Coordinates of C-alpha atoms in Angstrom, one line a residue:
Chain V
M1 CA -38.7 -18.9 -6.5
N2 CA -38.2 -18.8 -9.8
L3 CA -36.2 -16.4 -11.3
V4 CA -34.4 -15.9 -14.3
I5 CA -31.9 -13.2 -15.6
I6 CA -32.1 -11.9 -19.2
K7 CA -29.4 -13.3 -21.2
Y8 CA -28.5 -10.6 -24.5
N9 CA -25.4 -8.8 -26.0
A10 CA -24.5 -7.1 -22.9
G11 CA -21.8 -7.4 -20.3
N12 CA -22.1 -7.5 -17.0
I13 CA -24.7 -10.1 -16.7
Q14 CA -22.6 -13.1 -14.7
S15 CA -21.7 -10.0 -12.1
V16 CA -25.2 -10.0 -11.0
L17 CA -26.1 -14.0 -11.0
Y18 CA -22.4 -13.8 -8.8
A19 CA -24.4 -10.8 -6.3
L20 CA -27.7 -13.3 -6.2
E21 CA -25.7 -16.2 -5.1
R22 CA -23.6 -14.4 -2.2
I23 CA -27.2 -13.6 -1.1
G24 CA -28.3 -17.0 -1.3
V25 CA -30.7 -16.6 -4.1
S26 CA -29.7 -19.2 -7.2
A27 CA -31.3 -17.8 -10.8
I28 CA -31.0 -18.8 -14.1
V29 CA -29.6 -16.5 -16.9
T30 CA -31.3 -16.9 -20.2
D31 CA -32.7 -15.6 -23.2
D32 CA -35.0 -17.7 -24.1
Y33 CA -38.9 -16.3 -23.9
K34 CA -40.9 -19.2 -22.6
K35 CA -38.7 -19.3 -19.6
I36 CA -38.8 -15.9 -19.1
K37 CA -42.2 -15.2 -19.3
S38 CA -42.9 -17.9 -16.8
A39 CA -40.0 -16.8 -14.1
D40 CA -41.5 -15.3 -11.0
K41 CA -39.3 -12.3 -10.6
I42 CA -36.7 -11.1 -13.2
I43 CA -33.9 -9.5 -13.7
F44 CA -32.9 -7.0 -16.8
P45 CA -29.1 -6.3 -16.5
G46 CA -26.8 -4.8 -18.9
V47 CA -23.9 -2.6 -19.8
G48 CA -23.2 -1.6 -23.4
E49 CA -24.7 0.2 -26.1
A50 CA -28.3 1.2 -26.5
S51 CA -28.6 0.7 -30.6
S52 CA -27.1 -2.5 -30.5
A53 CA -28.8 -4.0 -27.8
M54 CA -32.1 -2.9 -28.8
R55 CA -31.7 -4.5 -32.3
Y56 CA -30.5 -7.9 -30.6
L57 CA -33.7 -7.7 -28.5
K58 CA -36.3 -6.9 -31.1
E59 CA -34.6 -9.6 -33.6
R60 CA -35.1 -12.0 -30.8
G61 CA -38.7 -11.2 -30.3
L62 CA -37.3 -10.0 -26.7
D63 CA -39.0 -6.7 -26.3
T64 CA -42.5 -7.4 -26.9
V65 CA -41.5 -10.2 -24.3
I66 CA -40.4 -7.8 -21.7
K67 CA -43.1 -5.0 -22.3
N68 CA -45.7 -7.7 -22.2
L69 CA -44.1 -8.7 -18.5
Q70 CA -46.6 -9.0 -15.7
Q71 CA -44.7 -10.1 -12.5
P72 CA -42.1 -8.0 -11.3
V73 CA -39.0 -7.0 -13.2
L74 CA -35.6 -5.0 -12.2
G75 CA -33.8 -3.3 -14.9
I76 CA -29.9 -2.5 -14.1
C77 CA -28.4 0.3 -15.9
L78 CA -28.5 -0.5 -19.8
G79 CA -31.1 -2.3 -18.8
M80 CA -33.1 0.5 -17.4
Q81 CA -32.2 3.0 -19.8
L82 CA -33.5 0.7 -22.3
M83 CA -37.2 0.1 -20.3
C84 CA -37.3 4.5 -21.3
K85 CA -39.5 5.8 -24.1
Y86 CA -36.1 7.1 -26.0
S87 CA -32.1 7.3 -25.6
E88 CA -30.5 9.6 -27.4
E89 CA -27.6 7.2 -27.6
N90 CA -27.7 6.7 -31.0
D91 CA -30.6 7.9 -31.5
T92 CA -32.7 4.6 -29.7
E93 CA -36.0 4.3 -29.6
C94 CA -36.7 1.9 -26.7
L95 CA -39.2 -0.5 -24.8
G96 CA -41.1 2.3 -23.6
I97 CA -42.4 0.8 -20.3
F98 CA -41.1 4.7 -18.4
D99 CA -42.4 7.9 -20.4
E100 CA -38.7 9.3 -19.2
E101 CA -36.1 9.9 -21.7
V102 CA -32.3 9.2 -21.3
K103 CA -30.1 11.7 -22.5
K104 CA -26.3 12.4 -22.8
F105 CA -24.5 14.3 -19.8
K106 CA -23.5 17.6 -21.5
V107 CA -20.7 18.4 -19.5
Q108 CA -19.4 21.7 -19.7
S109 CA -15.8 22.2 -17.4
S110 CA -13.5 20.5 -16.3
K111 CA -15.4 19.4 -12.9
F112 CA -17.3 17.3 -14.5
K113 CA -16.0 13.9 -16.7
A114 CA -18.7 11.4 -18.7
P115 CA -18.7 8.8 -18.4
Q116 CA -19.6 9.3 -15.0
I117 CA -17.3 6.1 -12.8
G118 CA -17.8 5.5 -8.8
W119 CA -19.8 5.9 -6.2
N120 CA -22.5 8.5 -5.6
T121 CA -25.3 9.4 -3.4
I122 CA -28.7 8.1 -3.4
F123 CA -31.9 10.2 -2.3
N124 CA -35.4 11.3 -2.4
L125 CA -36.0 7.1 -2.2
Q126 CA -39.7 6.4 -2.0
S127 CA -39.8 2.6 -2.6
S128 CA -40.4 -0.4 -0.6
I129 CA -37.1 -1.6 -2.5
F130 CA -35.5 1.1 -0.5
K131 CA -36.6 -1.0 2.2
D132 CA -33.5 -0.3 5.0
V133 CA -31.7 1.2 3.1
K134 CA -30.8 4.7 4.4
E135 CA -31.1 8.4 2.3
N136 CA -28.1 9.1 1.0
S137 CA -26.7 6.0 0.1
Y138 CA -23.3 5.3 -1.6
C139 CA -23.7 3.3 -5.0
Y140 CA -21.8 2.7 -7.7
F141 CA -22.4 3.9 -11.3
V142 CA -20.8 4.1 -14.5
H143 CA -23.6 5.7 -17.3
G144 CA -22.5 7.8 -19.8
Y145 CA -26.5 8.6 -20.4
Y146 CA -28.9 9.2 -17.6
A147 CA -32.8 8.7 -17.3
A148 CA -34.4 12.4 -17.0
F149 CA -36.5 13.4 -13.8
G150 CA -40.1 12.6 -13.8
D151 CA -42.9 11.1 -12.1
K152 CA -42.1 7.6 -12.0
T153 CA -39.0 9.0 -10.3
I154 CA -37.8 6.5 -6.9
A155 CA -34.7 7.9 -6.1
T156 CA -32.3 10.7 -7.3
T157 CA -28.9 11.1 -7.7
D158 CA -27.1 14.5 -8.7
Y159 CA -24.3 14.4 -11.5
V160 CA -24.2 17.7 -13.3
L161 CA -27.6 17.2 -12.8
P162 CA -30.6 16.0 -10.7
Y163 CA -31.4 12.9 -12.5
S164 CA -33.7 9.1 -11.6
S165 CA -31.1 7.2 -9.8
A166 CA -34.2 4.7 -9.8
L167 CA -37.6 4.6 -11.5
H168 CA -41.0 2.8 -11.0
K169 CA -44.1 1.8 -12.6
N170 CA -46.1 -1.2 -11.7
N171 CA -44.4 -3.9 -11.5
F172 CA -41.5 -2.7 -13.3
Y173 CA -38.3 -1.5 -11.6
G174 CA -35.1 0.6 -12.8
L175 CA -31.8 1.2 -11.4
Q176 CA -29.0 3.6 -12.8
F177 CA -26.8 2.1 -10.2
H178 CA -25.4 -1.6 -10.3
P179 CA -27.0 -3.1 -6.9
E180 CA -24.5 -6.3 -7.4
K181 CA -21.2 -3.8 -7.2
S182 CA -22.2 -1.6 -4.4
A183 CA -21.8 -3.3 -1.5
A184 CA -24.3 -3.4 1.3
A185 CA -26.2 -1.0 0.0
G186 CA -26.5 -2.8 -3.4
E187 CA -27.2 -6.2 -1.6
Q188 CA -30.4 -4.7 0.5
I189 CA -32.0 -3.6 -2.8
L190 CA -31.4 -6.7 -4.2
K191 CA -33.3 -8.4 -1.5
N192 CA -35.4 -6.2 -1.3
F193 CA -36.7 -6.8 -4.9
I194 CA -36.4 -10.5 -4.3
H195 CA -38.5 -10.4 -1.3
L196 CA -41.4 -7.6 -3.1
Chain J
M1 CA -21.8 13.8 -4.8
L2 CA -19.6 11.8 -7.0
T3 CA -16.8 10.2 -4.5
K4 CA -12.8 10.1 -4.9
R5 CA -12.0 6.4 -5.3
I6 CA -9.1 4.4 -2.8
I7 CA -8.0 1.7 -4.6
P8 CA -5.6 -1.0 -3.1
C9 CA -4.2 -3.1 -5.6
L10 CA -3.3 -6.4 -5.7
D11 CA -0.1 -7.1 -8.2
I12 CA -0.4 -10.9 -8.8
K13 CA 2.1 -13.7 -9.4
D14 CA 1.3 -17.4 -9.8
G15 CA -2.3 -16.7 -8.0
R16 CA -0.6 -14.5 -5.6
T17 CA -0.1 -11.4 -3.9
V18 CA 3.2 -9.5 -4.4
K19 CA 4.2 -5.7 -4.1
G20 CA 8.0 -5.2 -4.9
T21 CA 9.6 -2.1 -4.9
N22 CA 10.0 -0.2 -7.8
F23 CA 8.6 -3.8 -9.9
I24 CA 11.7 -5.6 -8.5
N25 CA 12.3 -7.2 -4.7
L26 CA 9.1 -8.8 -4.8
R27 CA 7.4 -9.9 -1.6
D28 CA 4.3 -12.5 -1.0
A29 CA 1.3 -10.8 0.7
G30 CA -2.0 -12.8 0.2
D31 CA -4.4 -14.5 -1.1
P32 CA -5.8 -12.2 -3.6
A33 CA -9.8 -13.3 -3.5
E34 CA -8.9 -13.2 0.5
L35 CA -7.7 -10.1 1.0
G36 CA -10.1 -8.5 -1.9
V37 CA -13.0 -9.5 0.3
L38 CA -11.3 -7.8 3.3
Y39 CA -10.3 -4.5 1.3
A40 CA -14.0 -4.3 0.4
K41 CA -15.1 -4.8 3.9
Q42 CA -12.8 -2.6 5.3
G43 CA -14.2 0.2 2.5
A44 CA -12.7 0.1 -0.4
D45 CA -14.3 1.6 -3.6
E46 CA -12.9 -0.7 -6.5
L47 CA -10.1 -3.2 -6.7
V48 CA -6.9 -3.3 -9.1
F49 CA -5.7 -7.3 -9.8
L50 CA -2.3 -6.6 -12.0
D51 CA -0.6 -9.6 -13.3
I52 CA 2.7 -8.0 -13.2
T53 CA 4.5 -10.6 -14.8
A54 CA 2.3 -11.7 -17.3
T55 CA 3.6 -9.0 -20.4
H56 CA 7.1 -10.3 -19.6
E57 CA 6.0 -14.4 -19.6
K58 CA 3.6 -13.8 -22.1
R59 CA 1.1 -15.1 -19.8
K60 CA -3.1 -14.4 -20.0
T61 CA -4.6 -17.2 -18.1
L62 CA -5.9 -15.3 -15.1
S63 CA -9.8 -16.1 -15.7
A64 CA -9.8 -18.9 -12.8
L65 CA -8.6 -16.6 -10.3
V66 CA -10.9 -14.1 -11.8
N67 CA -13.8 -15.9 -11.5
R68 CA -12.9 -17.1 -7.4
I69 CA -12.5 -13.4 -7.1
A70 CA -15.9 -11.8 -8.9
H71 CA -17.6 -14.8 -7.0
H72 CA -16.3 -13.5 -3.4
I73 CA -16.2 -9.3 -3.6
N74 CA -19.2 -6.9 -3.6
I75 CA -17.4 -3.5 -5.4
P76 CA -16.0 -3.0 -9.1
F77 CA -12.7 -5.0 -10.3
T78 CA -10.5 -4.4 -13.2
V79 CA -8.2 -6.7 -14.3
G80 CA -4.6 -6.1 -16.0
G81 CA -1.8 -7.9 -17.1
G82 CA -0.5 -9.1 -20.6
I83 CA -4.4 -8.2 -22.0
S84 CA -3.3 -8.3 -25.7
S85 CA -7.0 -9.3 -27.9
V86 CA -10.8 -8.6 -27.8
E87 CA -10.8 -12.8 -26.8
D88 CA -8.6 -12.1 -23.9
V89 CA -11.0 -9.2 -22.0
R90 CA -13.9 -11.5 -23.5
V91 CA -12.7 -14.1 -20.9
L92 CA -12.0 -11.9 -18.5
L93 CA -15.5 -9.6 -18.5
Q94 CA -17.5 -13.1 -19.0
N95 CA -15.4 -14.3 -15.6
G96 CA -17.2 -11.2 -13.7
A97 CA -14.2 -8.5 -14.4
D98 CA -15.9 -5.1 -14.4
K99 CA -13.2 -3.7 -16.5
I100 CA -9.7 -4.4 -17.6
S101 CA -6.9 -2.7 -18.1
V102 CA -4.4 -2.5 -21.6
N103 CA -0.4 -1.3 -21.2
T104 CA 1.7 -2.7 -23.7
A105 CA -0.1 -3.9 -25.8
A106 CA -2.2 -1.5 -26.5
F107 CA 0.7 1.3 -27.1
N108 CA 2.3 -1.3 -29.5
S109 CA -1.5 -1.6 -31.1
P110 CA -3.4 1.2 -30.1
A111 CA -6.1 0.2 -32.7
L112 CA -7.0 -2.3 -29.8
I113 CA -8.0 0.0 -27.8
T114 CA -10.9 0.9 -30.4
E115 CA -11.6 -2.7 -30.7
L116 CA -12.2 -3.2 -27.2
E117 CA -14.4 0.4 -26.9
K118 CA -16.7 -0.7 -30.0
E119 CA -16.9 -4.3 -28.9
F120 CA -17.7 -4.0 -24.6
G121 CA -17.6 0.1 -24.3
S122 CA -15.1 2.5 -23.3
Q123 CA -16.0 2.1 -19.5
C124 CA -14.5 -1.2 -19.1
V125 CA -11.3 -0.2 -20.8
V126 CA -8.3 1.3 -18.3
L127 CA -5.5 2.6 -20.3
A128 CA -2.5 1.7 -17.6
I129 CA 0.3 4.3 -18.1
D130 CA 3.8 3.4 -16.0
A131 CA 5.5 6.8 -16.6
R132 CA 8.8 8.4 -16.0
K133 CA 10.0 11.7 -15.2
E134 CA 13.6 12.1 -17.4
E135 CA 16.2 14.6 -16.6
D136 CA 15.2 16.8 -19.4
G137 CA 11.7 17.0 -16.5
E138 CA 9.2 15.5 -19.2
W139 CA 7.0 12.6 -18.4
Y140 CA 8.1 9.2 -20.9
V141 CA 6.1 6.6 -21.4
Y142 CA 7.8 3.0 -20.8
L143 CA 6.5 -0.2 -21.8
N144 CA 7.0 -4.2 -20.2
G145 CA 6.1 -3.1 -16.6
G146 CA 8.6 -0.7 -16.7
R147 CA 11.9 -2.2 -18.4
L148 CA 11.1 -0.2 -21.8
K149 CA 11.7 2.9 -22.4
T150 CA 9.8 4.7 -25.2
E151 CA 10.4 8.4 -26.2
T152 CA 6.8 9.4 -26.6
K153 CA 5.6 11.2 -24.1
C154 CA 3.2 10.4 -21.3
V155 CA 0.8 13.3 -22.1
D156 CA 0.2 12.4 -25.7
W157 CA -0.3 9.0 -25.3
A158 CA -2.5 9.6 -23.1
K159 CA -4.7 12.3 -24.9
Q160 CA -4.5 9.6 -27.9
G161 CA -5.4 6.9 -25.8
V162 CA -8.8 8.4 -24.4
A163 CA -9.4 9.7 -28.0
L164 CA -9.4 6.1 -29.1
G165 CA -11.6 5.3 -26.7
A166 CA -10.1 4.2 -22.7
G167 CA -12.3 5.0 -20.4
E168 CA -10.3 5.6 -17.7
I169 CA -6.6 6.4 -17.1
L170 CA -4.1 4.8 -14.4
L171 CA -1.4 6.4 -14.0
T172 CA 1.8 4.8 -12.3
S173 CA 5.0 6.9 -11.6
M174 CA 7.8 5.1 -11.9
N175 CA 9.8 7.4 -10.3
H176 CA 7.3 7.4 -7.1
D177 CA 6.6 3.7 -7.1
G178 CA 7.5 2.0 -4.1
T179 CA 9.1 4.9 -2.5
K180 CA 6.6 6.2 -0.1
Q181 CA 7.3 10.0 -0.5
G182 CA 4.2 10.7 -2.4
F183 CA 2.4 10.6 -5.6
A184 CA 3.6 12.6 -8.5
L185 CA 1.5 15.4 -8.0
D186 CA 2.5 17.5 -11.6
I187 CA 1.7 14.6 -14.2
T188 CA -1.5 13.8 -12.0
K189 CA -2.6 17.1 -12.0
L190 CA -1.6 17.7 -15.7
L191 CA -4.0 14.2 -17.1
A192 CA -6.4 15.6 -14.3
E193 CA -7.1 18.6 -15.8
S194 CA -6.7 17.9 -19.7
L195 CA -8.7 14.9 -20.0
P196 CA -12.4 14.1 -20.3
V197 CA -12.3 11.3 -18.4
P198 CA -11.2 10.1 -15.2
V199 CA -7.7 9.5 -13.7
I200 CA -6.4 6.8 -11.0
A201 CA -3.3 7.9 -9.6
S202 CA -0.4 6.0 -8.9
G203 CA 3.1 4.8 -7.0
G204 CA 4.1 6.7 -3.8
G205 CA 1.4 7.0 -1.3
G206 CA 2.8 6.8 2.0
T207 CA 1.4 8.9 4.0
M208 CA -2.4 9.9 4.7
D209 CA -1.7 13.3 4.2
H210 CA -0.3 12.2 0.1
F211 CA -3.6 10.9 -0.3
V212 CA -4.8 14.5 0.7
D213 CA -2.2 15.7 -1.6
V214 CA -3.3 13.9 -4.7
F215 CA -6.8 15.0 -4.7
E216 CA -6.5 18.4 -3.7
E217 CA -3.5 19.7 -5.6
G218 CA -3.2 16.5 -7.9
K219 CA -7.1 16.6 -9.3
A220 CA -7.1 12.7 -9.0
D221 CA -10.6 11.1 -9.4
A222 CA -8.7 8.0 -7.8
A223 CA -5.7 6.6 -5.4
L224 CA -4.3 3.2 -5.7
A225 CA -1.7 2.0 -3.7
A226 CA -0.9 -1.8 -2.7
S227 CA 2.2 -2.3 0.0
I228 CA 1.0 0.4 2.5
F229 CA -2.6 -1.5 2.2
H230 CA -1.1 -4.8 2.2
F231 CA 1.0 -4.6 5.4
R232 CA -1.1 -2.6 7.2
E233 CA 1.0 0.5 7.5
I234 CA -2.7 2.5 6.1
D235 CA -6.3 1.2 7.0
I236 CA -8.3 1.8 4.4
T237 CA -11.5 2.9 6.8
D238 CA -8.9 5.0 8.7
L239 CA -8.0 6.8 5.5
K240 CA -11.3 7.4 4.3
K241 CA -12.1 9.0 7.2
F242 CA -9.3 11.4 7.3
L243 CA -9.7 12.0 4.0
A244 CA -13.7 13.2 5.3
Q245 CA -12.6 15.2 7.7
K246 CA -10.0 17.0 5.3
S247 CA -13.6 17.9 3.5
I248 CA -12.9 15.6 0.5
C249 CA -15.6 13.5 -0.5
V250 CA -15.4 10.1 0.6
R251 CA -17.6 7.0 0.8
L252 CA -18.4 6.0 4.3

């Protein structure tokens, strides 16, 4: 299988490659649109800031390429947020694959801190990408913005409020948490995506 | 619910794990990558690798070790020790580190924190602070692995660091480090309640009850320890079960 990880100006991309290696899957990391278009499956990872990431993608025409992909695409963390319509992070128009909007955690008390850093549960799991993943499994999150709850939500997490920890529409999947850093649960989710 | 985190710290010297008492008398406790995998399997939530000799010896080349670790472990990890530039950090992140921690270099050049935050995001910038409580009852910042005292109060530097862009604070009490008498609850609580970012408490964890105390009384978001894990005095799986029994939210 020809698996491509989209390379752009965001962090954490190598970690996804290493996680795939650990489950016995090889991938290439590239920003070459021809290789992306011809891949069997695509992972769109990333940790970083929305507006500079979108600018980078647009400058290379990758925004149009990603939107029009027909094969399974997995967005992770910032990758998932960029697949949404709009992000409050520096008022950024995103790819618009999901109608959900990305908002900033509004922290009122010292009970919650932002960004959310650490392990939290995912529940109401509603997709084959969560096959053999238990309800309320713990996954690793690092994010200050969240995708609102909507009709494309396939997993929910509660931090300050319930929000979308995973989205799915047609061939597009998005995960707010980092499967590459989420121990056994994360490895199972990556395997499920590979076997979709 | 977001869990409290248990973080084993692997102090590194010459590519090997070491842990001293009050930063002196180093002992060898194994291979960092191998130990990291073991801790991840036992349920560690995160790992910290600190090159404790780096500041003193100006040594910067952790990248090969970091790359090896990144290939092997499936939980997040932080790397620190002698990091003093954007380029240092870029190399470590490219080799698979999730976060980096800065200490002395950030104190000497606070703009470094902002540069790192702008380049890589606050989520990967951990400000490590070594603090000692003096006879006047105040906590002061120490540099160079605890060898150099400053006149800056810990809480002031922590607040400034967060304002500059640090996404997390790793607080080590030099009074408690290596004593196994419990964490510094007062300063941990002060920072945890006054800062908008997570606080990792370090130094003094010796029994499972000490971890209960640092989460309940100290309000820490995470607790870090080294030798008690390295020498199997406390098993991480047992510790997390114990915390769960005490109604502390942990990942089991």
